[in-house]
Amino acid sequence: YRENNDQEQNLYTAFLQLSISPDASIQLEARSRDIEFGDLQSRFDDSFMAADRRNIETDTFRIGARLKTSSASNVLMSISYEDETDIKHLERTSPPFGPFIEPIITLLDSLAKTDGLTLETQYLLKTDRSNIIAGAGYFSQDREVNRTSASSSGGIPLPLPPIPPSPKEDIKHNNAYVYSTWTAMPELEFTLGM
């Protein structure tokens, strides 16, 4: 309904599941998402950013497996990798002041690259009166952001101090859990977990 209020999104997914045997199967999945948009916010003063743009591209790859270890138990495993590129372009205009007779235009651009790895495994045991679920996981993510800026007035570049680099983010997380449900009678069930 206004300039630069557009959004375009493309999503592609491929999925394959193979049964290696009656007791084992694997899954392969690839997903790609590309979204590009302008200024989508609605403000009370009807202002909008005519030149702001953002483009996010995300690629995800996952491998999963299921192994039936007995008639009552299964082991599940999953490995996924994600790669994301996030590009932002912002443009701000300030009214003239001081020696500047033309508006001051400032451009801010950023490029953020993120990649992450997730590993998960889970053991499931089911009997007539109880269930046990145990699992563990690992998550790792690296993120790096580069920013640049430029200003001009009447087409003449203005000096700006450089933007200091953002520290690289390196996130790691481990988890483990186990819990069990036990049915004492049809109306009473106990759950214990940690």
PDB file of C-alpha atoms in Angstrom:
ATOM      1  CA  TYR A   1       0.000   0.000   0.000  1.00  0.00           C
ATOM      2  CA  ARG A   2       3.064   2.236  -0.063  1.00  0.00           C
ATOM      3  CA  GLU A   3       6.537   2.446  -1.537  1.00  0.00           C
ATOM      4  CA  ASN A   4       9.109  -0.120  -0.275  1.00  0.00           C
ATOM      5  CA  ASN A   5       6.460  -2.143   1.616  1.00  0.00           C
ATOM      6  CA  ASP A   6       7.101  -5.291  -0.407  1.00  0.00           C
ATOM      7  CA  GLN A   7       8.161  -8.750   0.709  1.00  0.00           C
ATOM      8  CA  GLU A   8       9.261 -11.712  -1.378  1.00  0.00           C
ATOM      9  CA  GLN A   9       9.977 -15.148   0.058  1.00  0.00           C
ATOM     10  CA  ASN A  10      11.186 -18.298  -1.682  1.00  0.00           C
ATOM     11  CA  LEU A  11      11.307 -21.607   0.164  1.00  0.00           C
ATOM     12  CA  TYR A  12      12.629 -24.870  -1.261  1.00  0.00           C
ATOM     13  CA  THR A  13      12.643 -28.223   0.539  1.00  0.00           C
ATOM     14  CA  ALA A  14      13.858 -31.682  -0.454  1.00  0.00           C
ATOM     15  CA  PHE A  15      13.231 -34.694   1.770  1.00  0.00           C
ATOM     16  CA  LEU A  16      14.260 -38.330   1.368  1.00  0.00           C
ATOM     17  CA  GLN A  17      13.572 -41.242   3.702  1.00  0.00           C
ATOM     18  CA  LEU A  18      15.152 -44.641   3.194  1.00  0.00           C
ATOM     19  CA  SER A  19      14.441 -47.905   5.005  1.00  0.00           C
ATOM     20  CA  ILE A  20      17.741 -49.753   5.078  1.00  0.00           C
ATOM     21  CA  SER A  21      16.159 -52.705   6.883  1.00  0.00           C
ATOM     22  CA  PRO A  22      13.004 -53.306   8.950  1.00  0.00           C
ATOM     23  CA  ASP A  23      14.983 -52.069  11.969  1.00  0.00           C
ATOM     24  CA  ALA A  24      16.861 -49.093  10.496  1.00  0.00           C
ATOM     25  CA  SER A  25      15.981 -46.023   8.466  1.00  0.00           C
ATOM     26  CA  ILE A  26      17.601 -42.713   7.581  1.00  0.00           C
ATOM     27  CA  GLN A  27      16.253 -39.318   6.582  1.00  0.00           C
ATOM     28  CA  LEU A  28      17.942 -36.653   4.477  1.00  0.00           C
ATOM     29  CA  GLU A  29      16.575 -33.120   4.293  1.00  0.00           C
ATOM     30  CA  ALA A  30      17.742 -29.948   2.571  1.00  0.00           C
ATOM     31  CA  ARG A  31      15.975 -26.629   2.957  1.00  0.00           C
ATOM     32  CA  SER A  32      16.689 -23.228   1.434  1.00  0.00           C
ATOM     33  CA  ARG A  33      14.899 -20.003   2.355  1.00  0.00           C
ATOM     34  CA  ASP A  34      15.427 -16.589   0.767  1.00  0.00           C
ATOM     35  CA  ILE A  35      13.435 -13.619   2.031  1.00  0.00           C
ATOM     36  CA  GLU A  36      13.807 -10.020   0.877  1.00  0.00           C
ATOM     37  CA  PHE A  37      11.763  -7.115   2.194  1.00  0.00           C
ATOM     38  CA  GLY A  38      11.634  -3.375   2.646  1.00  0.00           C
ATOM     39  CA  ASP A  39      10.126  -1.340   5.469  1.00  0.00           C
ATOM     40  CA  LEU A  40       7.155  -3.388   6.696  1.00  0.00           C
ATOM     41  CA  GLN A  41       6.424  -1.511   9.927  1.00  0.00           C
ATOM     42  CA  SER A  42       3.336   0.645  10.311  1.00  0.00           C
ATOM     43  CA  ARG A  43       3.919   3.779  12.365  1.00  0.00           C
ATOM     44  CA  PHE A  44       1.444   6.216  13.897  1.00  0.00           C
ATOM     45  CA  ASP A  45       2.946   9.182  12.034  1.00  0.00           C
ATOM     46  CA  ASP A  46       2.723   7.438   8.621  1.00  0.00           C
ATOM     47  CA  SER A  47       6.485   7.776   8.135  1.00  0.00           C
ATOM     48  CA  PHE A  48       8.371   5.038   6.309  1.00  0.00           C
ATOM     49  CA  MET A  49      11.915   4.256   5.233  1.00  0.00           C
ATOM     50  CA  ALA A  50      11.876   4.359   1.440  1.00  0.00           C
ATOM     51  CA  ALA A  51      15.355   2.860   0.952  1.00  0.00           C
ATOM     52  CA  ASP A  52      15.698   0.325   3.798  1.00  0.00           C
ATOM     53  CA  ARG A  53      16.159  -3.238   2.513  1.00  0.00           C
ATOM     54  CA  ARG A  54      16.935  -6.560   4.116  1.00  0.00           C
ATOM     55  CA  ASN A  55      17.783  -9.920   2.563  1.00  0.00           C
ATOM     56  CA  ILE A  56      18.120 -13.141   4.595  1.00  0.00           C
ATOM     57  CA  GLU A  57      19.301 -16.380   2.971  1.00  0.00           C
ATOM     58  CA  THR A  58      19.231 -19.560   5.067  1.00  0.00           C
ATOM     59  CA  ASP A  59      20.354 -23.054   4.017  1.00  0.00           C
ATOM     60  CA  THR A  60      19.729 -26.038   6.298  1.00  0.00           C
ATOM     61  CA  PHE A  61      20.901 -29.634   5.901  1.00  0.00           C
ATOM     62  CA  ARG A  62      19.805 -32.468   8.192  1.00  0.00           C
ATOM     63  CA  ILE A  63      20.547 -36.193   8.484  1.00  0.00           C
ATOM     64  CA  GLY A  64      18.454 -38.315  10.821  1.00  0.00           C
ATOM     65  CA  ALA A  65      18.479 -42.004  11.651  1.00  0.00           C
ATOM     66  CA  ARG A  66      16.310 -44.460  13.586  1.00  0.00           C
ATOM     67  CA  LEU A  67      17.561 -47.811  14.818  1.00  0.00           C
ATOM     68  CA  LYS A  68      15.240 -50.334  16.429  1.00  0.00           C
ATOM     69  CA  THR A  69      17.451 -52.083  18.984  1.00  0.00           C
ATOM     70  CA  SER A  70      14.726 -54.429  20.286  1.00  0.00           C
ATOM     71  CA  SER A  71      10.965 -54.836  20.103  1.00  0.00           C
ATOM     72  CA  ALA A  72      10.648 -52.306  22.944  1.00  0.00           C
ATOM     73  CA  SER A  73      13.452 -49.807  22.252  1.00  0.00           C
ATOM     74  CA  ASN A  74      14.640 -47.358  19.607  1.00  0.00           C
ATOM     75  CA  VAL A  75      17.604 -45.037  19.149  1.00  0.00           C
ATOM     76  CA  LEU A  76      17.127 -41.764  17.266  1.00  0.00           C
ATOM     77  CA  MET A  77      19.978 -39.588  15.947  1.00  0.00           C
ATOM     78  CA  SER A  78      20.001 -36.246  14.150  1.00  0.00           C
ATOM     79  CA  ILE A  79      22.725 -33.981  12.753  1.00  0.00           C
ATOM     80  CA  SER A  80      21.819 -30.604  11.276  1.00  0.00           C
ATOM     81  CA  TYR A  81      23.872 -27.745   9.853  1.00  0.00           C
ATOM     82  CA  GLU A  82      22.582 -24.240   9.129  1.00  0.00           C
ATOM     83  CA  ASP A  83      24.223 -21.398   7.220  1.00  0.00           C
ATOM     84  CA  GLU A  84      22.656 -17.926   7.177  1.00  0.00           C
ATOM     85  CA  THR A  85      23.574 -14.644   5.496  1.00  0.00           C
ATOM     86  CA  ASP A  86      21.731 -11.517   6.639  1.00  0.00           C
ATOM     87  CA  ILE A  87      22.275  -8.299   4.622  1.00  0.00           C
ATOM     88  CA  LYS A  88      20.804  -4.979   5.835  1.00  0.00           C
ATOM     89  CA  HIS A  89      20.830  -1.608   4.096  1.00  0.00           C
ATOM     90  CA  LEU A  90      19.558   1.447   6.007  1.00  0.00           C
ATOM     91  CA  GLU A  91      19.376   5.004   4.727  1.00  0.00           C
ATOM     92  CA  ARG A  92      18.707   8.004   6.972  1.00  0.00           C
ATOM     93  CA  THR A  93      18.266  11.641   5.966  1.00  0.00           C
ATOM     94  CA  SER A  94      18.896  14.498   8.401  1.00  0.00           C
ATOM     95  CA  PRO A  95      17.826  18.085   7.740  1.00  0.00           C
ATOM     96  CA  PRO A  96      20.541  20.604   6.827  1.00  0.00           C
ATOM     97  CA  PHE A  97      22.356  22.252   9.711  1.00  0.00           C
ATOM     98  CA  GLY A  98      25.448  24.364  10.301  1.00  0.00           C
ATOM     99  CA  PRO A  99      27.458  24.800   7.118  1.00  0.00           C
ATOM    100  CA  PHE A 100      25.438  22.172   5.229  1.00  0.00           C
ATOM    101  CA  ILE A 101      22.744  23.607   2.979  1.00  0.00           C
ATOM    102  CA  GLU A 102      21.723  20.177   1.642  1.00  0.00           C
ATOM    103  CA  PRO A 103      20.246  17.298   3.671  1.00  0.00           C
ATOM    104  CA  ILE A 104      22.762  14.855   5.126  1.00  0.00           C
ATOM    105  CA  ILE A 105      22.288  11.303   3.907  1.00  0.00           C
ATOM    106  CA  THR A 106      23.792   8.481   5.964  1.00  0.00           C
ATOM    107  CA  LEU A 107      24.030   4.918   4.658  1.00  0.00           C
ATOM    108  CA  LEU A 108      24.456   2.012   7.060  1.00  0.00           C
ATOM    109  CA  ASP A 109      25.155  -1.469   5.732  1.00  0.00           C
ATOM    110  CA  SER A 110      25.707  -4.693   7.614  1.00  0.00           C
ATOM    111  CA  LEU A 111      26.558  -8.239   6.646  1.00  0.00           C
ATOM    112  CA  ALA A 112      25.995 -10.959   9.255  1.00  0.00           C
ATOM    113  CA  LYS A 113      27.111 -14.530   8.635  1.00  0.00           C
ATOM    114  CA  THR A 114      25.955 -17.284  10.977  1.00  0.00           C
ATOM    115  CA  ASP A 115      26.604 -21.013  10.865  1.00  0.00           C
ATOM    116  CA  GLY A 116      25.474 -23.581  13.381  1.00  0.00           C
ATOM    117  CA  LEU A 117      25.702 -27.303  14.055  1.00  0.00           C
ATOM    118  CA  THR A 118      23.263 -29.350  16.147  1.00  0.00           C
ATOM    119  CA  LEU A 119      23.792 -32.987  17.182  1.00  0.00           C
ATOM    120  CA  GLU A 120      21.091 -34.930  19.036  1.00  0.00           C
ATOM    121  CA  THR A 121      20.577 -38.521  20.104  1.00  0.00           C
ATOM    122  CA  GLN A 122      17.737 -40.110  22.031  1.00  0.00           C
ATOM    123  CA  TYR A 123      17.029 -43.557  23.465  1.00  0.00           C
ATOM    124  CA  LEU A 124      13.418 -44.693  23.949  1.00  0.00           C
ATOM    125  CA  LEU A 125      12.343 -47.771  25.904  1.00  0.00           C
ATOM    126  CA  LYS A 126       8.676 -48.697  26.215  1.00  0.00           C
ATOM    127  CA  THR A 127       7.285 -51.542  28.301  1.00  0.00           C
ATOM    128  CA  ASP A 128       3.757 -52.408  29.418  1.00  0.00           C
ATOM    129  CA  ARG A 129       3.908 -50.234  32.543  1.00  0.00           C
ATOM    130  CA  SER A 130       6.815 -47.833  32.045  1.00  0.00           C
ATOM    131  CA  ASN A 131       8.661 -45.660  29.553  1.00  0.00           C
ATOM    132  CA  ILE A 132      12.224 -44.382  29.651  1.00  0.00           C
ATOM    133  CA  ILE A 133      13.517 -41.567  27.471  1.00  0.00           C
ATOM    134  CA  ALA A 134      17.177 -40.540  27.636  1.00  0.00           C
ATOM    135  CA  GLY A 135      19.064 -38.211  25.384  1.00  0.00           C
ATOM    136  CA  ALA A 136      21.921 -35.828  24.825  1.00  0.00           C
ATOM    137  CA  GLY A 137      22.583 -32.901  22.552  1.00  0.00           C
ATOM    138  CA  TYR A 138      25.264 -30.484  21.397  1.00  0.00           C
ATOM    139  CA  PHE A 139      24.828 -27.069  19.781  1.00  0.00           C
ATOM    140  CA  SER A 140      27.496 -24.811  18.289  1.00  0.00           C
ATOM    141  CA  GLN A 141      26.986 -21.471  16.522  1.00  0.00           C
ATOM    142  CA  ASP A 142      29.422 -18.901  15.092  1.00  0.00           C
ATOM    143  CA  ARG A 143      28.261 -15.409  14.113  1.00  0.00           C
ATOM    144  CA  GLU A 144      30.246 -12.573  12.570  1.00  0.00           C
ATOM    145  CA  VAL A 145      28.878  -9.121  11.709  1.00  0.00           C
ATOM    146  CA  ASN A 146      30.613  -6.526   9.512  1.00  0.00           C
ATOM    147  CA  ARG A 147      29.230  -2.975   9.365  1.00  0.00           C
ATOM    148  CA  THR A 148      30.056  -0.024   7.123  1.00  0.00           C
ATOM    149  CA  SER A 149      28.730   3.534   6.983  1.00  0.00           C
ATOM    150  CA  ALA A 150      28.977   6.537   4.680  1.00  0.00           C
ATOM    151  CA  SER A 151      27.574  10.081   4.790  1.00  0.00           C
ATOM    152  CA  SER A 152      27.192  12.789   2.192  1.00  0.00           C
ATOM    153  CA  SER A 153      25.599  16.184   1.743  1.00  0.00           C
ATOM    154  CA  GLY A 154      24.814  17.479  -1.730  1.00  0.00           C
ATOM    155  CA  GLY A 155      26.800  14.571  -3.178  1.00  0.00           C
ATOM    156  CA  ILE A 156      29.946  15.515  -1.235  1.00  0.00           C
ATOM    157  CA  PRO A 157      31.238  12.703   1.039  1.00  0.00           C
ATOM    158  CA  LEU A 158      31.514  13.543   4.732  1.00  0.00           C
ATOM    159  CA  PRO A 159      34.129  11.941   6.959  1.00  0.00           C
ATOM    160  CA  LEU A 160      32.769   9.461   9.492  1.00  0.00           C
ATOM    161  CA  PRO A 161      34.678   7.548  12.151  1.00  0.00           C
ATOM    162  CA  PRO A 162      34.954   3.871  11.246  1.00  0.00           C
ATOM    163  CA  ILE A 163      32.526   1.487  12.936  1.00  0.00           C
ATOM    164  CA  PRO A 164      34.492  -0.782  15.285  1.00  0.00           C
ATOM    165  CA  PRO A 165      34.192  -4.456  14.388  1.00  0.00           C
ATOM    166  CA  SER A 166      31.718  -6.500  16.379  1.00  0.00           C
ATOM    167  CA  PRO A 167      33.225  -9.321  18.402  1.00  0.00           C
ATOM    168  CA  LYS A 168      32.742 -12.711  16.830  1.00  0.00           C
ATOM    169  CA  GLU A 169      30.138 -14.727  18.697  1.00  0.00           C
ATOM    170  CA  ASP A 170      30.941 -18.349  19.454  1.00  0.00           C
ATOM    171  CA  ILE A 171      28.145 -20.145  21.312  1.00  0.00           C
ATOM    172  CA  LYS A 172      28.397 -23.725  22.497  1.00  0.00           C
ATOM    173  CA  HIS A 173      25.820 -25.648  24.520  1.00  0.00           C
ATOM    174  CA  ASN A 174      25.556 -29.250  25.763  1.00  0.00           C
ATOM    175  CA  ASN A 175      22.568 -30.943  27.327  1.00  0.00           C
ATOM    176  CA  ALA A 176      21.580 -34.351  28.643  1.00  0.00           C
ATOM    177  CA  TYR A 177      18.343 -35.622  30.121  1.00  0.00           C
ATOM    178  CA  VAL A 178      16.577 -38.758  31.293  1.00  0.00           C
ATOM    179  CA  TYR A 179      13.057 -39.234  32.483  1.00  0.00           C
ATOM    180  CA  SER A 180      10.736 -42.120  33.102  1.00  0.00           C
ATOM    181  CA  THR A 181       7.006 -42.599  33.450  1.00  0.00           C
ATOM    182  CA  TRP A 182       5.577 -45.491  35.409  1.00  0.00           C
ATOM    183  CA  THR A 183       1.910 -46.482  35.472  1.00  0.00           C
ATOM    184  CA  ALA A 184       0.914 -47.679  38.937  1.00  0.00           C
ATOM    185  CA  MET A 185      -2.743 -48.084  37.946  1.00  0.00           C
ATOM    186  CA  PRO A 186      -4.855 -46.823  35.034  1.00  0.00           C
ATOM    187  CA  GLU A 187      -5.680 -43.579  36.883  1.00  0.00           C
ATOM    188  CA  LEU A 188      -2.218 -43.002  38.440  1.00  0.00           C
ATOM    189  CA  GLU A 189       1.057 -42.365  36.621  1.00  0.00           C
ATOM    190  CA  PHE A 190       4.397 -41.232  38.072  1.00  0.00           C
ATOM    191  CA  THR A 191       7.043 -39.260  36.171  1.00  0.00           C
ATOM    192  CA  LEU A 192      10.646 -38.893  37.289  1.00  0.00           C
ATOM    193  CA  GLY A 193      13.165 -36.891  35.342  1.00  0.00           C
ATOM    194  CA  MET A 194      16.428 -34.996  35.404  1.00  0.00           C
TER     195      MET A 194
END
